[in-house]
Amino acid sequence: MERVAVIGVAQTVFEARKEAETYADLVYEVADQALKDAGMDISELGNIVTASNDFLDGRTISSMAVGDAAGAAFGGGLNISTVEGDGAFAAFYGLSRILSGGYSTTLVTAHSKSSEGNPLLISNACFDPVYERALGLDFISAAALQARVYMERRGLSERDLAEVVRLNRAKGVLNPHAQVRREISISEVLASKPLAPPIRELDAGPLSDGAAAVILAGEDFARRRCSNPVWIEGVSLCADARMTDRQLWESAALRKAAQAAYGMAGIANPSDEIDVAEIYAAFSYQEPLWLEELGLGAMDKSRVNPSGGCLCAHALVSAGLVRVIEAVLQLRGKAANPAPEPRRALAHAQSGICGQSHCVWILGKN
Amino acid sequence: MAKRVAIVATGQTEHAANRWDATGGELIGEAVRRALEDGGLRREDIDGVIVGNMDHFEGINGVEHWSIDANGGLLKPVLKLTTGGTTGSTLAVAGYHLVASGLFERLLVVGWEKNSESDTTGAITTAFDPVWDRLVFAGAVSGLAVEASVYMRRFGVTEKDAARAAVRDRRHALNNPHAHLRKEISVSHVLDSPMLADPIKALDMCPRSDGACAVVYASEDAAEKICPRPAWILATATRHLYSYLGDVQLYPLKSLEAASGEAYRKAGIREPRKEIDVMELYTPYSFANLSWMEALGLAGPGQAARLIWDGATDMGGELPVNPSGGVLSTNPIGATGLIRAAECALQIMGRAGARQVPDVQVALSTGFGGCMWSDLLIYGRHKPA
């Protein structure tokens, strides 16, 4: 793979409800900031990929609401496309547009406002309308089934998972973009309201309104224009069977995506060769599950989700792209809880019920 | 190094107003199976899958995951793309980039829609801004009616001119076994059909269809092994310019003018009317077959009607347009733009059957949707330099 770098990143502050801002306002904020972060003028931008979800936005063609804000009409019009799913998946498409030789830079944006809809009902629409929907499954009750079977397999207790929450929340205190920035104790987690046993309110990432953006650039542009490019060493994605058709205590798709990304980056021993990891764990149980499948089960917890992860801010559609952004900030030495001299970072994203798809990014300084 | 990319296999379902016999997943499976058979490929030969439709028509969130059994993507990279009416052409453009990147050697691209399960206009209405546009100017037909009115007023173009363009597409559909509407109509049929939104009448407008289309893209390393005469992608361009209908300039169609300008430049085309042998245009209503030809640089302002009446765009004419019968004959929305790509590929491959245009060297397809947006691809018989 030819070399492509992340040269600009931006994220909003994530909040439970952003009353004053439309989707377009959020996307404009991050597109503008990402360009500034990259030291670029919009006239230098090659093309755009936006990420959004029609159900969450309550609009068909949800990309239409944010095209203007992302710069689609600039200078007679830029080539633009839209991925539905997490922004990290959109960034994969954005990367391919540079590698195809057509563009030197791609702006990738992602946005959502969970506060404007009913995320439980919306996630019920991911299930088959005939066979599954009437069971009342949604992304939390489905996750509860996955949590139960994973805890059973690994002998994990609710207290073990509460410890995952405690650690993430402690890290999130220093993250200026996080939605919740207060330390909590294990007993607070265990005393919080059950959502779908064994998942309690504090085991679930707080749903957020917000947006994120990155700018990717080919090697020439990145070297010429950027003093601190973060290089993409490997990236892959993989989709699994529907949750009703697979074993929920494991993820063949994540193993496969990780192996492919490690292969591209020339990584043989991930836990030795990756210095810091940002994992899209929407619930406490997902952090050990995804780490295990990434081959990072033994990684020191101080190097996992230094941002506080999705347990401190969970903006659907943006959350995976935020993991990429936090990994970039780590490699720049500009993150809230900087890992000591990291050279290589991993960012993980998921999409679909119980992590049906996964996307793994390996980023490096050299 | 970027790879050259070709379409090497295609598959379409039978398209109909209501495919009672098939679920959405089964429609996808039908198109995917046909595309794989067409290329002599097995599911294992495919490196990745991209899927697209418009979520609010079927009410399924995360279609790429819901359809995983049918779309061939199990334990492979799968992406979902959605941009409204341009979904199919957006998929076609994405197929090119993903394979040209070198990240995929053989990629399956799937567009589908089961419009019989939808309130099509109701869903499209929600695309528009809830405060500024939705109450006054939303939906597919009304915006186009305003565009047609501007065009007629400015150049003295008539409803009869547009009707002739509808007659052409519907006549061409008689040659296409996959077409949804296969019944010849006359100019007077169109003029006498029920009014939808003045000046657009029922037979000026595309139908809503159930159907799916799958296309296999391959890099230069694999293309000629799968297909002896693949359709090479020479250029792509997308212009999704506007968010608000009030911002749209209604003549000429700016998005198509800009996209075609870019694509002609990339493909080295100076005189499109002479250098392109066949076009499959996403023209969802009859008037688009006139005014959008002008945006494509094929006729001067207000002059396209003459091309249509002269038969220049009929089968056997100087530049046949929509040999498949076009969108006026078949419209499974998320697949519609991709069907244009598949039809262009069949023309280049020389495998378009009764709708084949002789000796096609260069073909062009478009996509239309969103807020008067356009996508465009150009295909060639010869591998690009």
XYZ file of C-alpha atoms in Angstrom:
751
model
C 0.000 0.000 0.000
C 1.238 3.471 -0.829
C 1.662 5.735 2.113
C -1.267 7.809 3.303
C -1.310 9.947 6.444
C -3.843 11.498 8.758
C -2.959 15.198 8.673
C -5.984 16.824 10.284
C -8.401 15.824 13.046
C -11.314 17.462 14.842
C -14.115 16.509 17.189
C -16.867 18.447 18.898
C -17.376 18.359 22.613
C -19.781 15.455 23.091
C -22.957 16.229 25.029
C -26.189 14.449 25.862
C -28.144 17.095 23.991
C -26.888 19.847 21.752
C -29.941 22.052 21.546
C -28.420 24.940 19.640
C -26.837 23.069 16.731
C -28.209 21.339 13.630
C -26.442 18.407 11.957
C -24.971 20.884 9.489
C -23.683 23.102 12.306
C -21.886 20.136 13.863
C -20.345 19.038 10.577
C -19.296 22.583 9.705
C -17.567 22.896 13.082
C -15.459 19.755 12.606
C -14.802 20.250 8.873
C -13.546 23.769 9.544
C -11.429 22.691 12.520
C -9.968 19.691 10.675
C -8.891 21.967 7.808
C -7.305 24.361 10.305
C -5.627 21.463 12.108
C -4.160 20.360 8.778
C -3.132 23.932 7.950
C -5.202 23.704 4.767
C -7.515 25.987 2.882
C -10.690 24.371 1.560
C -9.552 25.191 -1.975
C -6.823 22.553 -1.515
C -9.286 19.823 -0.603
C -9.485 16.929 -3.082
C -12.722 15.229 -2.132
C -15.129 14.458 0.678
C -16.722 11.394 2.250
C -19.453 11.969 4.828
C -20.911 9.381 7.211
C -24.423 9.502 8.600
C -27.454 7.358 9.344
C -30.891 8.110 7.872
C -32.696 6.571 10.843
C -30.822 8.559 13.467
C -31.210 11.800 11.520
C -34.872 11.217 10.725
C -34.089 12.156 7.152
C -33.825 10.031 4.068
C -30.571 10.921 2.230
C -29.173 12.166 5.556
C -25.996 13.196 3.732
C -27.997 15.934 1.988
C -28.322 17.929 5.204
C -24.556 18.169 5.689
C -23.145 18.355 2.156
C -23.029 22.148 2.157
C -21.409 22.181 5.576
C -18.730 19.697 4.494
C -17.839 21.838 1.483
C -19.589 19.905 -1.315
C -20.473 23.014 -3.321
C -17.116 24.735 -2.926
C -15.538 26.092 -6.090
C -18.105 24.657 -8.475
C -18.329 21.453 -6.525
C -16.097 18.771 -5.043
C -16.439 15.048 -5.535
C -18.356 13.737 -2.562
C -19.763 10.430 -1.414
C -21.435 9.021 1.671
C -21.003 5.889 3.743
C -23.713 4.804 6.106
C -22.146 3.289 9.189
C -19.399 4.461 11.470
C -17.046 7.209 10.331
C -14.065 4.852 10.625
C -15.624 2.784 7.819
C -16.166 5.983 5.820
C -12.490 6.814 6.368
C -11.605 3.434 4.823
C -13.458 4.487 1.683
C -11.797 7.910 1.927
C -8.407 6.187 2.044
C -9.222 4.175 -1.086
C -10.065 7.371 -2.954
C -6.521 8.624 -2.327
C -4.931 5.260 -3.154
C -6.899 5.182 -6.431
C -4.669 8.019 -7.573
C -7.529 10.442 -8.067
C -7.066 12.735 -5.094
C -4.299 13.979 -2.840
C -6.603 14.620 0.139
C -9.940 13.378 1.526
C -12.054 15.031 4.221
C -14.085 12.488 6.182
C -16.910 13.660 8.463
C -19.314 11.817 10.765
C -22.213 13.110 12.834
C -25.301 12.147 14.817
C -27.656 13.486 17.456
C -29.122 10.624 19.447
C -31.080 13.178 21.459
C -33.383 13.893 18.522
C -34.617 10.341 18.077
C -35.333 7.113 19.878
C -32.129 5.076 19.577
C -33.695 1.926 21.030
C -36.541 1.903 18.519
C -34.111 2.819 15.736
C -31.821 -0.087 16.608
C -34.820 -2.440 16.641
C -35.075 -1.602 12.914
C -31.711 -3.372 12.421
C -33.465 -6.683 13.063
C -35.347 -8.731 10.509
C -38.913 -7.398 10.314
C -40.482 -10.866 10.138
C -38.375 -13.115 12.347
C -36.700 -10.889 14.926
C -38.207 -7.443 15.359
C -41.279 -8.515 17.298
C -39.029 -10.034 19.984
C -38.315 -6.450 21.029
C -34.573 -6.714 20.595
C -32.606 -3.483 20.442
C -28.908 -2.652 20.709
C -28.942 -2.802 24.521
C -30.990 -5.979 25.014
C -28.976 -7.698 22.272
C -25.767 -6.596 23.977
C -27.084 -8.007 27.253
C -27.330 -11.452 25.640
C -23.784 -11.083 24.364
C -22.554 -9.867 27.756
C -24.189 -12.796 29.551
C -22.728 -15.460 27.312
C -19.264 -13.844 27.319
C -19.234 -13.480 31.124
C -20.275 -17.103 31.450
C -17.506 -18.294 29.127
C -14.775 -16.253 30.785
C -16.025 -16.450 34.357
C -16.347 -12.667 34.592
C -18.486 -11.068 37.286
C -20.489 -7.863 37.178
C -17.853 -6.446 39.510
C -15.114 -7.237 36.950
C -17.033 -5.251 34.346
C -17.689 -2.436 36.810
C -13.918 -2.169 37.168
C -13.683 -1.592 33.387
C -16.139 1.284 33.784
C -14.263 2.728 36.770
C -10.959 2.760 34.868
C -12.423 4.368 31.752
C -14.303 6.990 33.725
C -11.135 7.873 35.634
C -9.310 8.477 32.335
C -12.182 10.436 30.833
C -11.897 13.111 33.509
C -8.992 14.658 31.603
C -10.608 14.376 28.137
C -12.025 17.800 27.211
C -14.338 16.232 24.593
C -15.889 13.626 26.892
C -19.555 13.813 27.805
C -19.113 12.525 31.367
C -16.017 13.673 33.239
C -16.499 12.463 36.787
C -14.742 9.563 38.489
C -17.039 6.852 39.789
C -16.564 3.872 42.085
C -17.281 0.205 41.453
C -20.145 0.350 43.932
C -21.716 3.260 42.033
C -21.656 1.168 38.856
C -23.163 -1.838 40.642
C -25.836 0.351 42.194
C -26.838 1.983 38.912
C -30.168 1.172 37.293
C -30.351 -2.133 35.366
C -31.016 -1.509 31.652
C -31.024 -5.121 30.487
C -29.314 -7.437 32.970
C -26.375 -7.807 33.285
C -25.958 -4.359 31.700
C -26.541 -1.447 34.063
C -26.837 2.195 33.199
C -23.164 2.877 33.968
C -22.027 -0.198 31.974
C -23.369 1.505 28.843
C -21.656 4.401 27.129
C -23.735 7.567 27.482
C -25.307 8.369 24.101
C -23.977 11.678 22.805
C -24.665 14.337 20.223
C -21.608 15.338 18.247
C -19.427 15.076 15.179
C -15.891 14.196 14.149
C -13.691 14.704 11.100
C -10.307 13.660 9.756
C -8.300 14.696 6.736
C -6.286 12.009 4.975
C -3.497 12.866 2.547
C -1.239 11.041 0.126
C 2.490 10.918 0.880
C 3.537 13.890 -1.271
C 0.955 16.235 0.179
C 1.499 15.004 3.732
C 5.284 15.395 3.630
C 5.100 18.807 2.004
C 2.436 20.275 4.219
C 2.356 18.519 7.553
C 4.955 18.652 10.330
C 3.397 15.785 12.301
C 1.761 13.331 9.880
C 0.465 10.082 11.350
C 0.870 7.277 8.810
C -1.652 4.551 8.083
C 0.307 1.302 8.372
C -2.617 -1.061 8.028
C -6.390 -1.075 7.917
C -9.040 -3.692 7.355
C -12.696 -4.355 7.975
C -14.829 -7.464 8.156
C -18.516 -8.312 8.549
C -19.931 -11.225 10.516
C -23.235 -13.120 10.445
C -26.336 -11.658 12.073
C -26.304 -11.967 15.874
C -28.842 -14.778 15.749
C -26.567 -16.790 13.448
C -23.274 -16.676 15.335
C -21.611 -17.393 18.659
C -21.701 -14.158 20.605
C -18.783 -14.836 22.961
C -16.302 -14.444 20.132
C -15.877 -12.422 16.969
C -14.471 -14.137 13.916
C -14.924 -10.880 12.004
C -12.754 -8.918 14.420
C -10.055 -11.605 14.394
C -10.031 -11.517 10.613
C -9.970 -7.722 10.381
C -7.158 -7.559 12.950
C -5.076 -10.240 11.205
C -5.381 -8.406 7.904
C -4.466 -5.035 9.428
C -1.539 -6.550 11.353
C -0.370 -8.243 8.164
C -0.308 -4.937 6.293
C 1.580 -3.279 9.145
C 4.008 -6.185 9.547
C 2.950 -6.833 13.143
C 3.666 -10.294 14.506
C 3.092 -9.736 18.232
C 0.409 -7.101 18.627
C 0.645 -6.720 22.397
C 4.398 -6.012 22.109
C 4.275 -3.882 19.009
C 1.236 -1.701 19.708
C 1.837 1.022 22.273
C -1.659 2.350 22.744
C -5.139 1.197 21.690
C -8.463 2.987 21.376
C -11.296 0.450 21.362
C -14.937 1.048 20.445
C -16.520 -0.604 23.499
C -20.089 0.652 23.744
C -20.579 -1.441 26.898
C -18.145 -2.476 29.606
C -18.103 -6.173 28.597
C -17.040 -5.254 25.049
C -13.650 -3.932 26.101
C -12.218 -7.300 27.228
C -14.064 -9.137 24.432
C -12.724 -6.962 21.634
C -9.229 -6.775 23.201
C -9.098 -10.559 23.332
C -10.005 -10.893 19.648
C -7.460 -8.198 18.765
C -4.774 -10.257 20.513
C -4.384 -7.462 23.070
C -5.932 -9.234 26.072
C -2.756 -8.873 28.108
C -2.154 -5.215 27.250
C -1.534 -2.941 30.221
C -4.826 -1.164 30.938
C -3.114 2.220 31.127
C -2.535 1.892 27.375
C -6.146 1.019 26.530
C -8.631 3.825 25.885
C -6.649 6.650 27.481
C -9.437 8.968 26.257
C -11.928 7.183 28.502
C -13.394 5.541 25.413
C -17.057 5.198 24.579
C -17.936 4.754 28.263
C -17.346 8.510 28.593
C -18.925 9.617 25.277
C -20.786 7.446 22.806
C -21.774 9.382 19.706
C -23.244 6.890 17.247
C -21.651 7.115 13.764
C -18.773 9.259 15.129
C -17.525 7.005 17.927
C -15.250 4.825 15.773
C -13.794 7.807 13.956
C -13.129 9.396 17.354
C -11.031 6.326 18.212
C -8.920 7.033 15.108
C -8.646 10.692 16.152
C -7.603 9.803 19.706
C -4.995 7.391 18.345
C -3.643 10.201 16.152
C -3.525 12.573 19.132
C -1.572 9.948 21.091
C 1.017 9.666 18.329
C 1.256 13.450 18.139
C 1.770 13.538 21.921
C -1.293 15.777 22.244
C -3.763 13.406 23.894
C -5.386 13.971 27.268
C -3.647 11.011 28.935
C -0.535 10.658 26.803
C 1.031 7.217 26.610
C 4.819 7.337 27.099
C 6.448 7.848 23.688
C 4.064 5.764 21.593
C 5.282 4.835 18.119
C 2.332 2.788 17.012
C -1.361 2.984 17.900
C -4.414 0.872 17.126
C -7.903 2.250 16.604
C -10.891 -0.088 16.524
C -14.437 0.593 15.354
C -17.555 -1.516 15.186
C -20.866 -1.259 13.405
C -24.115 -3.185 13.661
C -25.750 -5.159 16.447
C -23.321 -6.897 18.855
C -20.399 -5.768 16.709
C -21.459 -7.359 13.434
C -18.745 -5.443 11.544
C -15.344 -4.373 12.772
C -12.721 -2.027 11.402
C -9.106 -1.980 12.606
C -6.644 0.824 11.923
C -2.910 0.652 12.667
C -1.320 4.091 12.816
C 2.343 4.959 13.200
C 4.713 7.875 13.530
C 7.305 6.666 11.049
C 0.457 2.240 -7.726
C -3.182 2.699 -8.602
C -4.773 -0.105 -10.612
C -6.847 0.168 -13.747
C -10.354 -1.133 -13.131
C -13.027 -2.839 -15.236
C -16.522 -4.181 -14.855
C -16.286 -7.893 -15.623
C -19.716 -9.333 -14.771
C -23.259 -8.155 -14.146
C -26.519 -9.562 -12.807
C -30.011 -8.097 -12.711
C -33.235 -9.426 -11.274
C -36.510 -9.426 -13.103
C -37.875 -5.995 -12.198
C -41.568 -5.510 -11.472
C -43.976 -3.217 -9.628
C -44.282 -5.854 -6.948
C -42.077 -8.880 -6.613
C -44.526 -10.748 -4.370
C -42.369 -13.834 -4.719
C -39.209 -12.410 -3.145
C -38.093 -10.635 0.011
C -35.511 -7.866 -0.209
C -32.825 -10.359 0.720
C -33.974 -12.740 -1.983
C -33.848 -9.966 -4.584
C -30.269 -9.240 -3.530
C -29.441 -12.958 -3.685
C -30.960 -13.256 -7.175
C -28.811 -10.413 -8.546
C -25.648 -11.592 -6.745
C -26.023 -15.181 -7.982
C -26.545 -13.989 -11.539
C -23.502 -11.705 -11.411
C -21.283 -14.461 -10.021
C -22.566 -16.935 -12.632
C -22.022 -14.326 -15.335
C -18.360 -14.052 -14.349
C -17.895 -17.776 -13.684
C -17.056 -16.811 -10.099
C -17.738 -18.328 -6.708
C -18.450 -16.398 -3.535
C -14.920 -17.228 -2.318
C -13.456 -15.344 -5.295
C -14.900 -12.050 -4.056
C -12.704 -9.875 -1.775
C -15.368 -7.480 -0.536
C -18.908 -6.245 -0.990
C -20.554 -2.827 -1.094
C -24.316 -2.515 -0.786
C -26.692 0.407 -1.210
C -30.364 1.332 -1.077
C -32.493 4.024 0.566
C -33.209 2.947 4.141
C -36.535 4.634 4.571
C -38.177 2.793 1.691
C -37.989 -0.622 3.336
C -37.498 0.621 6.888
C -34.423 -1.504 7.536
C -31.510 0.040 9.396
C -28.089 -1.356 8.516
C -29.018 -3.140 5.303
C -25.455 -4.346 4.739
C -25.691 -6.400 7.931
C -29.319 -7.461 7.584
C -28.643 -8.849 4.093
C -25.332 -10.533 4.943
C -26.631 -14.019 3.990
C -27.661 -12.809 0.551
C -25.051 -10.225 -0.358
C -22.072 -12.575 -0.283
C -20.171 -10.529 2.288
C -19.964 -12.987 5.192
C -16.512 -12.670 6.808
C -15.435 -10.141 4.204
C -15.155 -6.354 4.201
C -18.645 -4.906 3.669
C -19.566 -1.243 3.239
C -22.953 0.442 2.880
C -23.337 3.556 0.751
C -26.414 5.711 0.492
C -26.917 8.990 -1.319
C -30.579 8.881 -2.329
C -31.359 8.531 -6.035
C -27.647 8.668 -6.764
C -27.071 5.582 -4.561
C -26.582 3.240 -7.523
C -24.150 5.559 -9.306
C -22.403 6.319 -6.012
C -21.915 2.558 -5.667
C -20.574 2.375 -9.213
C -18.083 5.166 -8.467
C -17.090 3.549 -5.152
C -16.502 0.206 -6.860
C -13.987 1.952 -9.089
C -12.115 3.662 -6.221
C -11.980 0.622 -3.954
C -10.510 -1.575 -6.695
C -8.257 1.144 -8.148
C -6.794 1.559 -4.634
C -5.293 -1.920 -4.811
C -7.114 -2.896 -1.601
C -9.474 -5.212 -3.538
C -8.928 -7.315 -6.648
C -12.519 -8.519 -7.188
C -15.291 -6.513 -5.597
C -19.034 -7.153 -5.668
C -21.247 -4.071 -5.852
C -24.956 -4.453 -5.071
C -27.825 -1.968 -5.344
C -31.421 -2.874 -4.584
C -34.836 -1.558 -3.662
C -38.220 -3.037 -2.883
C -40.362 -0.026 -3.599
C -43.565 -2.013 -3.220
C -42.877 -1.948 0.533
C -42.476 1.816 0.598
C -44.308 5.094 0.557
C -41.814 6.431 -1.957
C -42.853 10.067 -2.028
C -43.445 10.105 1.720
C -39.912 8.862 2.320
C -38.325 11.197 -0.221
C -40.096 14.149 1.359
C -38.105 13.601 4.560
C -34.870 14.234 2.639
C -35.631 17.930 2.634
C -34.995 20.422 5.388
C -37.819 20.159 7.928
C -38.001 23.916 8.459
C -37.287 25.515 5.079
C -38.120 23.006 2.350
C -40.268 20.138 3.577
C -43.620 21.899 3.752
C -43.427 23.712 0.448
C -41.081 22.148 -2.038
C -40.283 18.544 -1.238
C -40.691 15.161 -2.905
C -39.485 13.847 -6.228
C -42.151 15.041 -8.650
C -42.786 18.623 -7.556
C -39.159 19.766 -7.731
C -38.808 18.284 -11.202
C -42.050 19.980 -12.271
C -40.515 23.326 -11.414
C -37.381 22.453 -13.362
C -39.492 21.467 -16.391
C -41.535 24.661 -16.175
C -38.401 26.808 -16.160
C -37.034 24.945 -19.180
C -40.289 25.171 -21.179
C -40.737 28.851 -20.419
C -37.182 29.737 -21.293
C -36.898 27.925 -24.635
C -40.471 27.350 -25.783
C -40.038 23.594 -25.375
C -43.412 21.797 -25.288
C -45.010 18.924 -23.416
C -45.167 17.167 -26.772
C -41.374 17.355 -27.105
C -41.012 15.702 -23.728
C -43.620 13.084 -24.628
C -41.543 12.065 -27.661
C -38.585 11.463 -25.342
C -40.748 9.246 -23.118
C -41.923 7.298 -26.177
C -38.295 6.636 -27.102
C -37.366 5.130 -23.743
C -40.490 2.994 -23.546
C -39.952 1.715 -27.103
C -36.360 0.778 -26.277
C -37.576 -1.198 -23.254
C -39.260 -3.667 -25.593
C -35.737 -4.978 -26.345
C -34.844 -5.480 -22.676
C -36.035 -8.675 -20.979
C -35.276 -7.146 -17.553
C -37.362 -4.002 -18.059
C -40.294 -3.439 -15.726
C -42.595 -1.625 -18.231
C -42.569 -3.307 -21.639
C -45.486 -1.782 -23.468
C -45.134 0.700 -26.308
C -46.755 4.107 -25.810
C -47.456 7.029 -28.159
C -47.091 10.789 -27.802
C -50.852 11.122 -27.344
C -50.830 8.448 -24.629
C -48.340 10.561 -22.702
C -50.238 13.819 -23.253
C -53.517 12.208 -22.181
C -52.134 10.502 -19.064
C -53.184 11.826 -15.634
C -51.491 14.996 -14.391
C -49.087 14.511 -11.455
C -47.580 17.999 -11.069
C -47.945 20.373 -14.002
C -46.381 19.817 -16.576
C -45.466 16.256 -15.500
C -48.038 13.598 -16.320
C -48.017 9.962 -15.262
C -46.315 8.725 -18.444
C -43.663 11.449 -18.221
C -42.549 9.970 -14.897
C -40.551 6.879 -13.962
C -42.271 3.932 -12.250
C -41.386 2.523 -8.824
C -39.919 -0.955 -9.216
C -38.774 -3.868 -7.100
C -35.382 -5.136 -8.143
C -31.674 -5.483 -7.618
C -28.487 -5.231 -9.626
C -25.050 -6.673 -8.865
C -21.828 -5.825 -10.669
C -18.371 -7.354 -10.283
C -15.413 -4.975 -10.547
C -11.924 -6.340 -11.093
C -8.467 -4.847 -11.187
C -6.278 -5.092 -14.265
C -4.593 -8.132 -12.698
C -7.804 -10.159 -12.819
C -10.170 -8.490 -15.288
C -9.296 -10.189 -18.569
C -9.132 -13.620 -16.907
C -12.787 -13.229 -15.908
C -14.102 -11.437 -18.983
C -12.456 -11.437 -22.433
C -13.774 -7.952 -23.203
C -14.197 -6.101 -19.903
C -15.621 -2.576 -19.649
C -12.739 -0.385 -18.446
C -13.595 2.600 -16.291
C -12.110 5.711 -17.908
C -13.435 8.415 -15.576
C -15.775 9.095 -12.672
C -17.184 12.318 -11.214
C -19.759 13.137 -8.567
C -21.439 16.438 -7.772
C -23.759 16.509 -4.761
C -23.833 20.277 -4.665
C -26.831 21.416 -2.716
C -28.542 20.866 0.634
C -31.537 23.171 0.028
C -33.809 23.138 -3.010
C -33.959 26.918 -2.832
C -30.251 27.059 -3.695
C -30.614 25.054 -6.913
C -30.150 26.773 -10.252
C -32.773 25.046 -12.403
C -31.209 25.528 -15.835
C -28.777 24.271 -16.845
C -28.454 21.358 -14.407
C -25.222 22.571 -12.773
C -24.315 19.276 -11.128
C -24.396 17.409 -14.447
C -22.601 20.168 -16.300
C -19.777 20.115 -13.722
C -19.592 16.315 -13.460
C -19.534 15.806 -17.234
C -16.933 18.557 -17.653
C -14.652 16.812 -15.171
C -15.225 13.332 -16.602
C -14.690 14.421 -20.226
C -11.437 16.067 -19.170
C -10.276 12.944 -17.330
C -11.202 10.683 -20.264
C -9.760 13.065 -22.870
C -13.113 13.548 -24.597
C -13.429 16.785 -26.559
C -16.514 16.171 -28.674
C -18.807 13.983 -26.589
C -21.466 13.623 -29.263
C -18.940 12.156 -31.699
C -16.709 10.276 -29.295
C -19.312 8.521 -27.162
C -21.197 5.626 -28.756
C -24.009 5.004 -26.263
C -25.394 6.551 -23.090
C -27.457 5.190 -20.225
C -28.804 8.262 -18.474
C -30.571 8.419 -15.120
C -33.381 10.530 -16.557
C -36.291 9.928 -14.170
C -38.769 11.986 -16.189
C -39.227 12.836 -19.842
C -38.095 16.471 -19.731
C -34.703 15.356 -18.361
C -34.158 13.551 -21.669
C -34.130 17.023 -23.225
C -32.596 19.562 -20.869
C -29.980 17.279 -19.322
C -28.636 16.450 -22.804
C -27.750 20.124 -22.930
C -25.981 19.954 -19.556
C -23.981 17.042 -21.018
C -22.865 19.266 -23.882
C -24.719 17.227 -26.526
C -26.964 20.047 -27.734
C -27.070 23.822 -27.444
C -29.452 25.560 -25.014
C -33.041 24.653 -25.887
C -31.872 22.514 -28.852
C -32.212 18.992 -27.450
C -35.780 18.519 -28.687
C -34.513 18.545 -32.252
C -32.156 15.653 -31.470
C -35.051 13.690 -30.033
C -37.449 14.327 -32.954
C -34.699 13.584 -35.504
C -34.279 10.153 -33.961
C -30.589 10.806 -33.268
C -30.925 9.204 -29.831
C -33.102 6.280 -30.962
C -31.647 2.802 -31.562
C -29.892 3.054 -34.928
C -29.419 6.819 -34.486
C -26.223 8.818 -34.237
C -25.980 8.464 -30.438
C -28.446 5.939 -28.970
C -29.587 6.921 -25.474
C -31.056 4.446 -22.983
C -31.138 1.263 -25.107
C -32.330 -0.503 -21.940
C -35.467 1.640 -21.812
C -33.921 3.796 -19.108
C -35.377 4.860 -15.821
C -38.776 5.595 -17.392
C -39.114 1.834 -17.883
C -37.418 0.447 -14.751
C -36.694 2.093 -11.401
C -35.673 0.059 -8.337
C -34.217 3.247 -6.874
C -31.093 2.061 -5.017
C -30.235 -0.118 -8.037
C -31.215 2.338 -10.771
C -27.862 4.119 -11.087
C -25.993 0.807 -10.940
C -28.218 -0.659 -13.690
C -27.011 2.215 -15.887
C -23.422 1.069 -15.211
C -24.291 -2.592 -15.834
C -26.023 -1.718 -19.108
C -23.012 0.318 -20.292
C -20.759 -2.603 -19.409
C -22.953 -5.005 -21.413
C -22.777 -2.617 -24.389
C -18.957 -2.548 -24.236
C -18.791 -6.325 -23.791
C -21.045 -6.748 -26.848
C -23.464 -8.792 -24.767
C -26.535 -6.535 -24.664
C -28.671 -8.841 -26.816
C -31.554 -7.196 -28.668
C -30.609 -3.820 -27.195
C -26.992 -3.968 -28.379
C -25.634 -0.881 -30.149
C -23.069 -1.991 -32.776
C -19.348 -1.648 -32.034
C -19.439 0.343 -28.789
C -16.017 1.772 -27.930
C -17.027 4.394 -25.351
C -20.124 4.502 -23.122
C -21.375 6.940 -20.505
C -23.738 6.504 -17.570
C -25.173 9.006 -15.111
C -26.897 9.002 -11.769
C -29.339 11.555 -10.437
C -30.852 12.186 -7.037
C -30.685 14.088 -3.776
C -31.021 17.801 -4.271
C -30.573 17.817 -8.082
C -27.237 15.959 -7.778
C -25.367 14.104 -10.518
C -22.810 11.319 -10.775
C -21.152 10.242 -14.003
C -18.975 7.401 -15.280
C -17.304 6.836 -18.658
C -16.373 3.328 -19.846
C -14.088 2.212 -22.648
C -13.475 -0.878 -24.778
C -9.709 -0.384 -24.457
C -7.647 -0.476 -21.299
C -6.721 3.098 -20.359
C -3.083 4.165 -20.637
